[in-house]
Amino acid sequence: MGLTLERPAQAPGPAVSRPSSGSGRGSRARWVWSWAYSGVLSVLLTLAVLLGYLVTGIASGTVDWTALLTSSTWSPGNLAFGGLAMIYGSAVVCVLALVLAVPVGWAAAVALSEYLPPRLTKPLRLSIELLAAVPSIVYGLIGIMVIRPFVADLGDVPGGDSLLAAGIVLAVMIMPTIVAVSVDALAAVPGRYREAAYSLGLTRREVVRSAVLPQARPGMRAGVILGLARALGEAIAVFMVIGRADGRLPESPGDVLSSLVRPGQTLTTKLAGPEPMLAGTSGPYFAALCGLGIILLTLVAVATVWGTRGTTGRAARAPRARRSSAWLRTPKDRITTVIRLGALLLPGALLVGMLGILLARGGAALNPVFWFSPSEGAAGGGIRDQIVGTLLLLATTALIALPLGYGAGIVIGTRASAKTARVLETITVAVGGTPTILLGLTGYVLFCTTMGWGRSWLAGAVVLVPVVVPVVALTTAGRIRSMPGEITEAALALGLTTSQYVRSVVVPYTWPATLTGLLLGLARAAGETAPLIFTATVFFGAPALPTGIVNAPVQALPTHIFTLSQDSGAPEAIAQAWGSALVLVLITAGLLSLAVLLRNRFEGARRWTT
């Protein structure tokens, strides 16, 4: 909903002390909106650069779009480029992930918000956010160790590489995102709706269904959209468990279920494999790969439009009391309570299981020497330099992404009309769902080659910024839309300008949710591997801290883990990979815990306006 905070000609109420209408007030307002619109501009610029890269690649050769969309034959040697099997694989793993993650995530979010006392809610929510902090490269390692053997036994297939394994890994990855964003949406529902519903004699299940969910549904859908964007754009974790088999399609409708336990290919795994490097920078092979990138971006945009329809610019309906049959009300309420609390146990069990695996396999990380000594050879020594490089990349990314994402969220939530907000959200989620391998390849061409930076830590941080900005922007905009109407009405009555409204009302109200979005974005960025391989990191030989920007690579934990995990025949390399994975999880969990403490302090103070 677009907001124009102009005071009516004869607005009642107390007068507000304002600065004089001089240049100081105008310059502050211009500065506020220049900063906010720079966030939107950064999203649009990212998409423009990415599309420019893909369109230039398509123009460098001839793309048979009919074959790319309808054929399953992929044979570069025969100049046959059919992407239907990859489109099918992407659709299947995303549907599997959503089917598994959305019911559990929404039920867990409702249990956290509506069923548990605050003394239990905060630690349980922290455990779920810690699950979100597990980097994707670690999910890939656990998928190799746990999910693939499970699927191998289930489907009686050797190895266990399959679409089902990829879908399960993605479900575990996106569930914390759905829970975290949904809890924020539920917490923003004013308490008076619950009180009014309880006063009518409704049970807790009926209160949640009739009074809470209708108000929180837009924010909860935003959580699903963010999860879908991550599922569509995830490459490395899926790359490690799907098998990467070309041309696999069900031969008949009855073959669909059996195809789930066989290896497959998705759009992201094709783009994250070695083929983009083998295809060069022009010709039909490279053009076909760029065509796959366009298809993937289109799928993300379509999913976003479908997911956001009816959630932007529509006022929430007033809650209506809905009662079940009298004799069923109490049993239904008890059954629902058990189901929702049971769903809340699953994320906690997943976190405990992951930590148990990491502690059992990554025991080297428990030795302080492993943290503070440099690596030696291919798999010896410690990971001091990789830790320093990772922290440098994350800190730089956060400093750039937070103001840009927050500004974009404010523009979408307060300044844009309903139609414009919907378009901006679509573009923002499309950027967030972009395969990071495409970001890495684009960054390599732009920064490392065209600008002559070579491998550079700053290029790596800039490439990670589009991963974080959409999460911050969408969580901020969702929080603004869920703001109680009386707060905006009070601002209108007081005659606040838009810049005063943002500073005094929007910023204090949205800051806790923005922190959630930032830490979720950084959690994803912390495990990104593909973009850093092309732009910022080397396996060995780089100093702990770079001395410049040009030709100044770093070593980082995600790429270090990925490289070691490919050497499955060397036990010392695998042990080093698991130890590095545990360190990466502990570092991310520490940063996340600090952010949660700060967020809880803001929420506890209830500083919604200043």
Coordinates of C-alpha atoms in Angstrom, one line a residue:
M1 CA 0.0 0.0 0.0
G2 CA 1.5 3.3 -1.0
L3 CA 1.7 5.9 1.8
T4 CA 1.6 9.7 1.3
L5 CA 2.0 11.2 4.7
E6 CA 0.6 14.7 4.1
R7 CA -1.3 16.5 6.8
P8 CA -4.9 17.3 6.0
A9 CA -5.8 21.0 5.7
Q10 CA -7.7 20.9 9.0
A11 CA -6.4 17.9 10.8
P12 CA -7.4 17.7 14.4
G13 CA -5.1 17.0 17.2
P14 CA -2.1 18.6 18.9
A15 CA 0.3 20.6 16.9
V16 CA 3.7 19.1 16.3
S17 CA 6.9 21.0 16.9
R18 CA 8.7 21.0 13.5
P19 CA 11.9 22.4 12.2
S20 CA 11.6 25.5 10.1
S21 CA 10.9 25.0 6.4
G22 CA 14.5 25.8 5.6
S23 CA 17.2 24.0 3.8
G24 CA 18.1 21.9 6.8
R25 CA 14.8 20.0 6.9
G26 CA 14.7 19.6 3.1
S27 CA 18.3 18.3 2.9
R28 CA 17.6 15.8 5.6
A29 CA 14.5 14.5 3.8
R30 CA 16.5 14.3 0.5
W31 CA 19.2 12.4 2.2
V32 CA 16.8 9.9 3.7
W33 CA 15.1 9.1 0.4
S34 CA 18.3 9.2 -1.6
W35 CA 19.6 6.5 0.7
A36 CA 16.4 4.5 0.6
Y37 CA 16.1 4.6 -3.2
S38 CA 19.8 3.6 -3.5
G39 CA 18.7 0.2 -2.1
V40 CA 16.1 -0.2 -4.8
L41 CA 18.6 1.0 -7.4
S42 CA 21.1 -1.7 -6.2
V43 CA 18.6 -4.4 -6.8
L44 CA 17.6 -3.2 -10.2
L45 CA 21.3 -2.7 -11.2
T46 CA 22.1 -6.2 -10.1
L47 CA 19.3 -7.6 -12.2
A48 CA 20.3 -5.4 -15.2
V49 CA 24.0 -6.5 -15.0
L50 CA 23.0 -10.1 -14.7
L51 CA 20.6 -9.9 -17.6
G52 CA 23.2 -8.1 -19.6
Y53 CA 25.6 -10.9 -19.1
L54 CA 23.0 -13.6 -20.0
V55 CA 21.7 -11.7 -23.1
T56 CA 25.2 -11.1 -24.3
G57 CA 25.9 -14.8 -24.0
I58 CA 22.8 -15.7 -25.8
A59 CA 23.6 -13.3 -28.6
S60 CA 27.1 -14.8 -29.0
G61 CA 25.5 -18.0 -30.5
T62 CA 22.3 -19.5 -31.8
V63 CA 19.8 -20.8 -29.2
D64 CA 17.1 -23.3 -30.4
W65 CA 14.5 -22.3 -27.7
T66 CA 12.1 -25.0 -28.8
A67 CA 14.6 -27.7 -28.2
L68 CA 15.9 -26.1 -25.0
L69 CA 12.4 -26.1 -23.6
T70 CA 11.0 -29.4 -25.0
S71 CA 13.9 -31.7 -25.6
S72 CA 15.7 -33.8 -22.9
T73 CA 18.8 -34.5 -25.0
W74 CA 21.9 -32.6 -23.8
S75 CA 24.9 -33.5 -26.0
P76 CA 27.4 -30.6 -26.6
G77 CA 29.4 -32.8 -28.9
N78 CA 26.4 -33.1 -31.2
L79 CA 25.2 -29.5 -30.6
A80 CA 22.1 -30.8 -29.0
F81 CA 21.0 -28.7 -26.1
G82 CA 17.7 -29.8 -24.5
G83 CA 16.9 -28.5 -21.0
L84 CA 13.6 -30.2 -20.3
A85 CA 15.1 -32.8 -17.9
M86 CA 16.8 -30.0 -16.0
I87 CA 13.5 -28.0 -15.8
Y88 CA 11.7 -31.1 -14.6
G89 CA 14.4 -31.8 -12.0
S90 CA 14.3 -28.2 -10.6
A91 CA 10.5 -28.4 -10.4
V92 CA 10.5 -31.8 -8.6
V93 CA 13.1 -30.9 -6.0
C94 CA 11.5 -27.6 -5.2
V95 CA 8.0 -29.2 -4.9
L96 CA 9.4 -31.9 -2.6
A97 CA 11.2 -29.3 -0.5
L98 CA 8.0 -27.2 -0.1
V99 CA 5.7 -30.1 0.6
L100 CA 8.0 -31.3 3.4
A101 CA 9.1 -27.8 4.8
V102 CA 6.0 -25.6 4.6
P103 CA 3.5 -27.6 6.8
V104 CA 6.2 -28.2 9.4
G105 CA 7.6 -24.6 9.2
W106 CA 4.2 -23.0 9.6
A107 CA 3.1 -25.3 12.4
A108 CA 6.3 -24.7 14.3
A109 CA 6.0 -21.0 13.8
V110 CA 2.4 -21.0 15.2
A111 CA 3.5 -23.1 18.1
L112 CA 6.4 -20.7 18.9
S113 CA 4.2 -17.7 18.7
E114 CA 0.9 -18.8 20.2
Y115 CA 1.4 -21.9 22.4
L116 CA 4.6 -21.4 24.4
P117 CA 5.5 -19.0 27.1
P118 CA 8.2 -16.4 26.4
R119 CA 10.8 -18.2 28.6
L120 CA 10.6 -21.2 26.2
T121 CA 10.0 -19.3 23.0
K122 CA 13.3 -17.4 22.9
P123 CA 15.6 -20.4 23.3
L124 CA 13.6 -22.6 20.9
R125 CA 13.5 -19.8 18.3
L126 CA 17.3 -19.4 18.7
S127 CA 17.8 -23.1 18.0
I128 CA 15.8 -22.8 14.8
E129 CA 17.8 -19.8 13.7
L130 CA 20.9 -21.7 14.5
L131 CA 19.7 -24.3 12.0
A132 CA 19.3 -21.5 9.5
A133 CA 22.9 -20.6 10.2
V134 CA 24.2 -24.0 8.9
P135 CA 25.9 -23.1 5.6
S136 CA 24.8 -24.9 2.5
I137 CA 28.2 -26.6 2.0
V138 CA 27.6 -28.3 5.4
Y139 CA 24.2 -29.4 4.3
G140 CA 25.9 -31.0 1.3
L141 CA 28.3 -32.9 3.5
I142 CA 25.5 -34.2 5.7
G143 CA 23.5 -35.1 2.7
I144 CA 26.3 -37.2 1.5
M145 CA 26.7 -38.9 4.8
V146 CA 23.0 -39.3 5.9
I147 CA 20.5 -38.6 3.2
R148 CA 22.1 -40.6 0.3
P149 CA 22.4 -43.8 2.4
F150 CA 18.8 -43.4 3.5
V151 CA 17.6 -43.0 -0.1
A152 CA 19.8 -45.9 -1.2
D153 CA 18.1 -48.2 1.3
L154 CA 14.7 -46.8 0.6
G155 CA 14.9 -47.1 -3.2
D156 CA 17.4 -49.9 -3.4
V157 CA 19.6 -47.8 -5.6
P158 CA 23.4 -47.7 -5.4
G159 CA 24.9 -44.5 -4.0
G160 CA 21.6 -42.8 -3.1
D161 CA 22.2 -39.8 -5.5
S162 CA 18.7 -38.8 -6.5
L163 CA 16.0 -36.1 -6.8
L164 CA 14.5 -37.3 -3.5
A165 CA 17.8 -36.7 -1.7
A166 CA 18.1 -33.2 -3.2
G167 CA 14.5 -32.4 -2.2
I168 CA 15.1 -33.6 1.4
V169 CA 18.3 -31.6 1.7
L170 CA 16.5 -28.5 0.4
A171 CA 13.5 -29.0 2.7
V172 CA 15.8 -29.0 5.7
M173 CA 17.6 -25.9 4.4
I174 CA 14.5 -23.8 3.8
M175 CA 12.5 -24.8 6.9
P176 CA 14.3 -22.4 9.2
T177 CA 13.8 -19.5 6.8
I178 CA 10.0 -20.2 6.7
V179 CA 9.8 -20.5 10.5
A180 CA 11.9 -17.3 11.3
V181 CA 9.9 -15.1 8.9
S182 CA 6.6 -16.5 9.9
V183 CA 7.2 -16.0 13.6
D184 CA 8.0 -12.3 12.9
A185 CA 4.7 -12.1 10.9
L186 CA 2.7 -13.7 13.8
A187 CA 4.4 -11.6 16.4
A188 CA 3.3 -8.4 14.6
V189 CA -0.4 -9.3 14.9
P190 CA -1.9 -6.9 17.5
G191 CA -2.9 -8.5 20.8
R192 CA -6.3 -7.0 20.7
Y193 CA -7.3 -9.4 17.9
R194 CA -6.5 -12.4 20.2
E195 CA -8.2 -10.8 23.2
A196 CA -11.4 -10.1 21.1
A197 CA -11.5 -13.7 19.8
Y198 CA -10.9 -15.2 23.3
S199 CA -13.7 -13.0 24.7
L200 CA -16.1 -14.7 22.3
G201 CA -15.3 -18.1 23.9
L202 CA -13.2 -19.5 21.1
T203 CA -10.6 -22.2 21.7
R204 CA -7.0 -21.5 21.0
R205 CA -7.2 -23.3 17.6
E206 CA -10.1 -21.2 16.6
V207 CA -8.4 -18.0 17.8
V208 CA -5.4 -18.8 15.7
R209 CA -7.4 -19.7 12.6
S210 CA -9.9 -16.9 12.8
A211 CA -8.0 -13.9 14.3
V212 CA -4.3 -14.5 13.9
L213 CA -3.6 -16.3 10.6
P214 CA -5.7 -13.9 8.4
Q215 CA -3.5 -11.0 9.7
A216 CA -0.2 -12.8 9.5
R217 CA -0.8 -14.6 6.2
P218 CA 1.0 -12.1 3.9
G219 CA 4.2 -12.3 6.0
M220 CA 4.0 -16.1 6.2
R221 CA 3.7 -16.3 2.5
A222 CA 6.7 -14.1 2.2
G223 CA 8.6 -16.7 4.3
V224 CA 7.6 -19.4 1.8
I225 CA 8.7 -17.2 -1.1
L226 CA 12.1 -16.6 0.5
G227 CA 12.4 -20.4 1.0
L228 CA 11.4 -21.1 -2.6
A229 CA 13.9 -18.5 -3.8
R230 CA 16.6 -20.3 -1.9
A231 CA 15.5 -23.7 -3.2
L232 CA 15.5 -22.5 -6.8
G233 CA 18.9 -20.8 -6.5
E234 CA 20.7 -23.4 -4.4
A235 CA 23.5 -25.1 -6.3
I236 CA 26.3 -26.6 -4.2
A237 CA 24.3 -28.7 -1.7
V238 CA 22.1 -30.1 -4.5
F239 CA 25.2 -30.6 -6.7
M240 CA 26.6 -32.9 -4.0
V241 CA 23.6 -35.3 -3.7
I242 CA 21.6 -35.3 -7.0
G243 CA 23.9 -37.3 -9.2
R244 CA 24.0 -34.8 -12.1
A245 CA 22.6 -37.2 -14.7
D246 CA 21.4 -35.6 -17.9
G247 CA 18.3 -36.5 -19.9
R248 CA 16.4 -38.3 -17.1
L249 CA 12.6 -38.0 -17.5
P250 CA 9.8 -40.3 -16.4
E251 CA 8.9 -42.6 -19.3
S252 CA 5.2 -42.7 -18.2
P253 CA 3.0 -41.2 -15.4
G254 CA 3.5 -44.3 -13.4
D255 CA 7.2 -43.8 -13.6
V256 CA 7.1 -40.5 -11.8
L257 CA 7.5 -41.9 -8.3
S258 CA 10.3 -44.3 -9.2
S259 CA 12.2 -41.4 -10.9
L260 CA 12.4 -39.7 -7.6
V261 CA 15.0 -42.2 -6.3
R262 CA 17.2 -42.0 -9.5
P263 CA 19.9 -39.4 -10.3
G264 CA 18.8 -36.3 -12.0
Q265 CA 19.9 -32.8 -12.9
T266 CA 18.6 -29.3 -12.2
L267 CA 19.2 -26.0 -13.8
T268 CA 21.4 -24.9 -11.0
T269 CA 23.5 -28.0 -10.9
K270 CA 24.1 -27.8 -14.7
L271 CA 25.2 -24.1 -14.3
A272 CA 27.3 -24.9 -11.2
G273 CA 29.2 -27.8 -12.9
P274 CA 32.3 -27.6 -15.0
E275 CA 30.4 -26.9 -18.2
P276 CA 30.3 -23.1 -18.0
M277 CA 34.1 -23.1 -18.0
L278 CA 34.3 -25.7 -20.8
A279 CA 31.9 -23.7 -22.9
G280 CA 34.1 -20.6 -23.2
T281 CA 32.5 -17.2 -23.6
S282 CA 30.8 -17.5 -26.9
G283 CA 29.2 -19.9 -29.3
P284 CA 26.1 -22.1 -29.2
Y285 CA 27.3 -24.1 -26.1
F286 CA 27.8 -21.0 -24.0
A287 CA 24.6 -19.5 -25.5
A288 CA 22.6 -22.6 -24.4
L289 CA 23.9 -22.3 -20.9
C290 CA 23.0 -18.6 -20.7
G291 CA 19.5 -19.7 -22.0
L292 CA 19.2 -22.0 -19.0
G293 CA 20.0 -19.0 -16.8
I294 CA 17.2 -17.0 -18.4
I295 CA 14.8 -19.9 -17.9
L296 CA 15.7 -20.2 -14.3
L297 CA 15.2 -16.4 -13.6
T298 CA 11.9 -16.6 -15.4
L299 CA 10.8 -19.5 -13.1
V300 CA 11.8 -17.5 -10.0
A301 CA 9.8 -14.5 -11.3
V302 CA 6.7 -16.6 -12.1
A303 CA 6.8 -18.3 -8.7
T304 CA 7.1 -14.9 -7.0
V305 CA 4.2 -13.4 -8.9
W306 CA 2.1 -16.5 -7.9
G307 CA 3.2 -16.4 -4.3
T308 CA 2.6 -12.6 -3.8
R309 CA -0.7 -12.2 -5.6
G310 CA -3.3 -10.9 -3.2
T311 CA -0.7 -10.1 -0.5
T312 CA 0.4 -6.6 -1.6
G313 CA -1.9 -3.7 -1.4
R314 CA -4.8 -5.6 0.1
A315 CA -5.9 -4.6 3.6
A316 CA -6.2 -7.5 6.0
R317 CA -9.7 -8.6 6.6
A318 CA -11.3 -8.2 10.0
P319 CA -11.1 -11.4 12.0
R320 CA -14.3 -13.5 12.0
A321 CA -15.3 -16.0 14.6
R322 CA -15.5 -19.5 13.3
R323 CA -16.6 -22.3 15.5
S324 CA -16.6 -26.0 15.0
S325 CA -19.3 -28.3 16.2
A326 CA -19.6 -28.1 20.0
W327 CA -18.8 -31.7 20.7
L328 CA -15.7 -31.6 18.4
R329 CA -14.2 -28.3 19.6
T330 CA -12.2 -29.6 22.6
P331 CA -10.8 -32.7 20.8
K332 CA -9.8 -30.7 17.8
D333 CA -8.1 -28.2 19.9
R334 CA -6.1 -30.8 21.7
I335 CA -5.1 -32.7 18.5
T336 CA -4.0 -29.4 16.9
T337 CA -1.9 -28.5 19.9
V338 CA -0.1 -31.9 19.8
I339 CA 0.5 -31.6 16.1
R340 CA 1.9 -28.1 16.3
L341 CA 4.1 -28.8 19.3
G342 CA 5.3 -31.9 17.6
A343 CA 6.2 -29.9 14.5
L344 CA 8.3 -27.7 16.7
L345 CA 10.3 -30.6 17.9
L346 CA 11.5 -31.5 14.4
P347 CA 13.7 -28.5 13.8
G348 CA 15.3 -29.0 17.3
A349 CA 15.9 -32.7 16.6
L350 CA 17.5 -31.7 13.2
L351 CA 19.8 -29.2 14.9
V352 CA 20.9 -31.7 17.6
G353 CA 21.5 -34.4 15.0
M354 CA 23.6 -32.1 12.8
L355 CA 25.7 -30.9 15.8
G356 CA 26.2 -34.6 16.8
I357 CA 27.5 -35.5 13.3
L358 CA 29.7 -32.5 13.2
L359 CA 31.2 -33.1 16.6
A360 CA 31.7 -36.8 15.8
R361 CA 33.4 -36.2 12.4
G362 CA 35.0 -32.8 13.0
G363 CA 36.8 -33.5 16.3
A364 CA 39.8 -31.5 15.0
A365 CA 37.9 -28.3 15.5
L366 CA 37.8 -28.8 19.2
N367 CA 41.6 -28.3 19.4
P368 CA 42.5 -24.6 19.6
V369 CA 45.6 -25.2 17.6
F370 CA 43.4 -26.1 14.6
W371 CA 41.9 -22.6 14.8
F372 CA 45.0 -20.6 15.2
S373 CA 47.6 -22.3 13.0
P374 CA 47.9 -22.0 9.2
S375 CA 47.3 -24.8 6.8
E376 CA 50.1 -27.0 5.6
G377 CA 50.1 -28.9 2.3
A378 CA 46.9 -30.2 0.9
A379 CA 45.2 -31.3 4.1
G380 CA 47.5 -30.5 7.0
G381 CA 47.8 -27.9 9.7
G382 CA 45.0 -25.6 10.8
I383 CA 42.6 -23.1 9.2
R384 CA 43.6 -19.7 10.6
D385 CA 43.8 -18.0 7.3
Q386 CA 40.5 -19.4 6.1
I387 CA 38.7 -18.2 9.2
V388 CA 40.1 -14.7 8.8
G389 CA 39.2 -14.6 5.1
T390 CA 35.6 -15.7 5.8
L391 CA 35.1 -13.1 8.5
L392 CA 36.5 -10.4 6.2
L393 CA 34.1 -11.4 3.4
L394 CA 31.0 -11.6 5.8
A395 CA 31.8 -8.2 7.5
T396 CA 32.3 -6.4 4.2
T397 CA 29.1 -8.0 2.8
A398 CA 27.1 -6.9 5.8
L399 CA 28.3 -3.3 5.8
I400 CA 27.3 -3.0 2.1
A401 CA 24.1 -5.0 2.2
L402 CA 22.4 -3.7 5.4
P403 CA 21.8 -0.1 4.3
L404 CA 20.9 -1.1 0.7
G405 CA 18.5 -3.8 1.8
Y406 CA 16.9 -1.7 4.5
G407 CA 16.5 1.2 2.2
A408 CA 14.8 -1.0 -0.5
G409 CA 12.5 -2.5 2.2
I410 CA 11.4 1.0 3.3
V411 CA 10.7 2.1 -0.3
I412 CA 8.6 -1.0 -1.0
G413 CA 6.7 -0.8 2.3
T414 CA 6.0 2.9 2.6
R415 CA 6.5 4.7 -0.7
A416 CA 5.5 2.3 -3.5
S417 CA 1.9 1.9 -4.6
A418 CA 0.4 -1.5 -4.5
K419 CA 1.2 -2.3 -8.1
T420 CA 4.8 -0.9 -7.9
A421 CA 5.4 -2.7 -4.6
R422 CA 4.4 -6.0 -6.3
V423 CA 6.7 -5.4 -9.2
L424 CA 9.6 -4.5 -6.9
E425 CA 9.1 -7.5 -4.8
T426 CA 9.1 -9.8 -7.8
I427 CA 12.4 -8.3 -9.0
T428 CA 13.8 -8.5 -5.5
V429 CA 13.0 -12.2 -5.0
A430 CA 14.2 -12.9 -8.6
V431 CA 17.6 -11.4 -7.6
G432 CA 17.5 -13.4 -4.4
G433 CA 16.7 -16.6 -6.2
T434 CA 19.5 -16.1 -8.8
P435 CA 21.9 -19.1 -8.8
T436 CA 25.0 -17.8 -7.2
I437 CA 27.1 -19.5 -9.8
L438 CA 25.6 -16.9 -12.3
L439 CA 26.6 -14.1 -9.8
G440 CA 30.1 -15.6 -9.6
L441 CA 30.5 -15.8 -13.4
T442 CA 29.1 -12.3 -13.9
G443 CA 31.4 -11.0 -11.1
Y444 CA 34.3 -12.7 -12.7
V445 CA 33.6 -11.0 -16.1
L446 CA 32.8 -7.6 -14.6
F447 CA 35.3 -7.2 -11.7
C448 CA 38.1 -9.7 -12.3
T449 CA 38.4 -9.3 -16.0
T450 CA 36.8 -6.1 -17.3
M451 CA 37.9 -4.0 -14.3
G452 CA 41.2 -5.8 -14.0
W453 CA 40.9 -6.7 -10.3
G454 CA 41.8 -10.3 -10.7
R455 CA 40.8 -12.4 -7.8
S456 CA 39.9 -9.9 -5.1
W457 CA 38.3 -10.2 -1.6
L458 CA 36.2 -7.0 -2.4
A459 CA 34.9 -8.6 -5.6
G460 CA 33.8 -11.6 -3.6
A461 CA 32.0 -9.5 -1.0
V462 CA 30.3 -7.5 -3.7
V463 CA 29.1 -10.7 -5.4
L464 CA 27.7 -11.9 -2.1
V465 CA 25.7 -8.6 -1.5
P466 CA 22.8 -9.7 -3.9
V467 CA 22.4 -12.8 -1.8
V468 CA 21.8 -10.7 1.4
V469 CA 20.0 -7.6 0.2
P470 CA 16.7 -9.4 -1.0
V471 CA 16.3 -11.1 2.4
V472 CA 16.7 -7.8 4.3
A473 CA 14.5 -5.9 1.9
L474 CA 11.6 -8.4 1.9
T475 CA 11.6 -9.0 5.7
T476 CA 11.6 -5.2 6.3
A477 CA 8.8 -4.6 3.8
G478 CA 6.7 -7.5 5.3
R479 CA 7.2 -6.0 8.7
I480 CA 6.1 -2.6 7.5
R481 CA 2.9 -4.0 5.9
S482 CA 2.0 -5.8 9.1
M483 CA 2.3 -2.6 11.2
P484 CA -0.9 -1.9 13.1
G485 CA -3.0 0.7 11.3
E486 CA -3.3 3.0 14.3
I487 CA 0.4 3.7 14.2
T488 CA 0.2 5.1 10.7
E489 CA -3.0 6.9 11.5
A490 CA -1.4 8.6 14.5
A491 CA 1.5 9.7 12.3
L492 CA -1.0 11.1 9.8
A493 CA -2.8 12.9 12.6
L494 CA 0.4 14.4 13.9
G495 CA 1.3 15.6 10.4
L496 CA 4.7 13.9 10.2
T497 CA 6.5 14.1 6.9
T498 CA 7.6 10.9 5.3
S499 CA 11.2 11.2 6.4
Q500 CA 10.0 11.9 10.0
Y501 CA 7.6 8.9 9.8
V502 CA 10.4 6.6 8.6
R503 CA 12.9 7.8 11.3
S504 CA 10.4 7.9 14.3
V505 CA 8.0 5.1 13.5
V506 CA 9.2 2.7 10.8
V507 CA 12.9 2.3 11.9
P508 CA 12.1 1.4 15.5
Y509 CA 9.2 -0.9 14.5
T510 CA 11.1 -2.8 11.8
W511 CA 14.6 -3.0 13.2
P512 CA 14.1 -6.4 15.0
A513 CA 12.8 -8.0 11.9
T514 CA 15.5 -6.4 9.8
L515 CA 18.1 -8.0 12.0
T516 CA 16.4 -11.4 11.4
G517 CA 16.6 -10.8 7.7
L518 CA 20.2 -9.8 7.9
L519 CA 21.3 -12.8 9.9
L520 CA 19.4 -15.1 7.6
G521 CA 21.0 -13.5 4.6
L522 CA 24.5 -13.8 6.1
A523 CA 23.8 -17.4 7.1
R524 CA 23.2 -18.1 3.4
A525 CA 26.2 -16.0 2.3
A526 CA 28.5 -17.7 4.8
G527 CA 28.1 -21.0 3.0
E528 CA 28.2 -19.8 -0.6
T529 CA 31.0 -21.5 -2.5
A530 CA 30.5 -21.1 -6.3
P531 CA 30.8 -17.3 -6.5
L532 CA 33.9 -17.1 -4.3
I533 CA 35.7 -19.8 -6.4
F534 CA 35.5 -17.5 -9.4
T535 CA 36.1 -14.1 -7.8
A536 CA 37.8 -14.1 -4.5
T537 CA 39.5 -17.2 -3.1
V538 CA 42.3 -19.6 -3.7
F539 CA 42.9 -22.9 -2.0
F540 CA 46.3 -22.0 -0.6
G541 CA 49.0 -19.3 -0.9
A542 CA 47.0 -16.2 -0.1
P543 CA 47.9 -14.1 3.0
A544 CA 45.6 -14.0 6.0
L545 CA 44.7 -10.4 5.3
P546 CA 45.0 -8.8 1.9
T547 CA 47.2 -5.8 1.4
G548 CA 45.1 -4.2 -1.4
I549 CA 42.1 -4.8 -3.7
V550 CA 43.6 -5.7 -7.1
N551 CA 45.0 -9.3 -7.2
A552 CA 44.3 -9.7 -3.5
P553 CA 42.6 -13.1 -3.0
V554 CA 41.8 -14.7 0.3
Q555 CA 41.2 -18.2 1.6
A556 CA 37.7 -18.9 2.9
L557 CA 36.1 -21.8 4.7
P558 CA 33.3 -22.7 2.2
T559 CA 35.7 -23.1 -0.8
H560 CA 38.2 -24.9 1.4
I561 CA 35.5 -27.4 2.6
F562 CA 34.3 -27.9 -1.0
T563 CA 37.7 -28.6 -2.4
L564 CA 38.6 -31.0 0.4
S565 CA 35.3 -32.8 0.1
Q566 CA 36.0 -33.7 -3.6
D567 CA 39.0 -35.7 -2.5
S568 CA 37.0 -38.6 -1.1
G569 CA 40.0 -41.0 -1.3
A570 CA 42.1 -39.2 1.3
P571 CA 40.9 -39.7 4.9
E572 CA 42.9 -36.7 6.1
A573 CA 41.2 -34.4 3.6
I574 CA 37.8 -35.6 4.7
A575 CA 38.7 -35.1 8.4
Q576 CA 39.9 -31.6 7.6
A577 CA 36.7 -30.9 5.7
W578 CA 34.5 -31.9 8.6
G579 CA 36.6 -30.0 11.1
S580 CA 36.4 -26.9 8.9
A581 CA 32.7 -27.4 8.6
L582 CA 32.3 -27.4 12.4
V583 CA 34.3 -24.2 12.7
L584 CA 32.2 -22.5 10.0
V585 CA 29.0 -23.5 11.8
L586 CA 30.4 -22.3 15.2
I587 CA 31.4 -19.0 13.8
T588 CA 28.1 -18.4 12.1
A589 CA 26.2 -19.5 15.2
G590 CA 28.2 -17.1 17.3
L591 CA 27.4 -14.2 15.0
L592 CA 23.7 -15.3 15.0
S593 CA 23.5 -15.5 18.8
L594 CA 24.9 -12.0 19.1
A595 CA 22.3 -10.7 16.6
V596 CA 19.5 -12.5 18.4
L597 CA 20.5 -11.0 21.7
L598 CA 20.5 -7.5 20.2
R599 CA 17.1 -8.2 18.6
N600 CA 15.6 -9.4 21.8
R601 CA 16.9 -6.4 23.6
F602 CA 15.1 -4.1 21.2
E603 CA 11.9 -6.1 21.3
G604 CA 12.0 -6.3 25.1
A605 CA 12.3 -2.5 25.4
R606 CA 9.2 -2.2 23.1
R607 CA 10.7 0.8 21.4
W608 CA 8.2 1.0 18.6
T609 CA 8.4 4.8 18.3
T610 CA 10.9 7.5 19.2

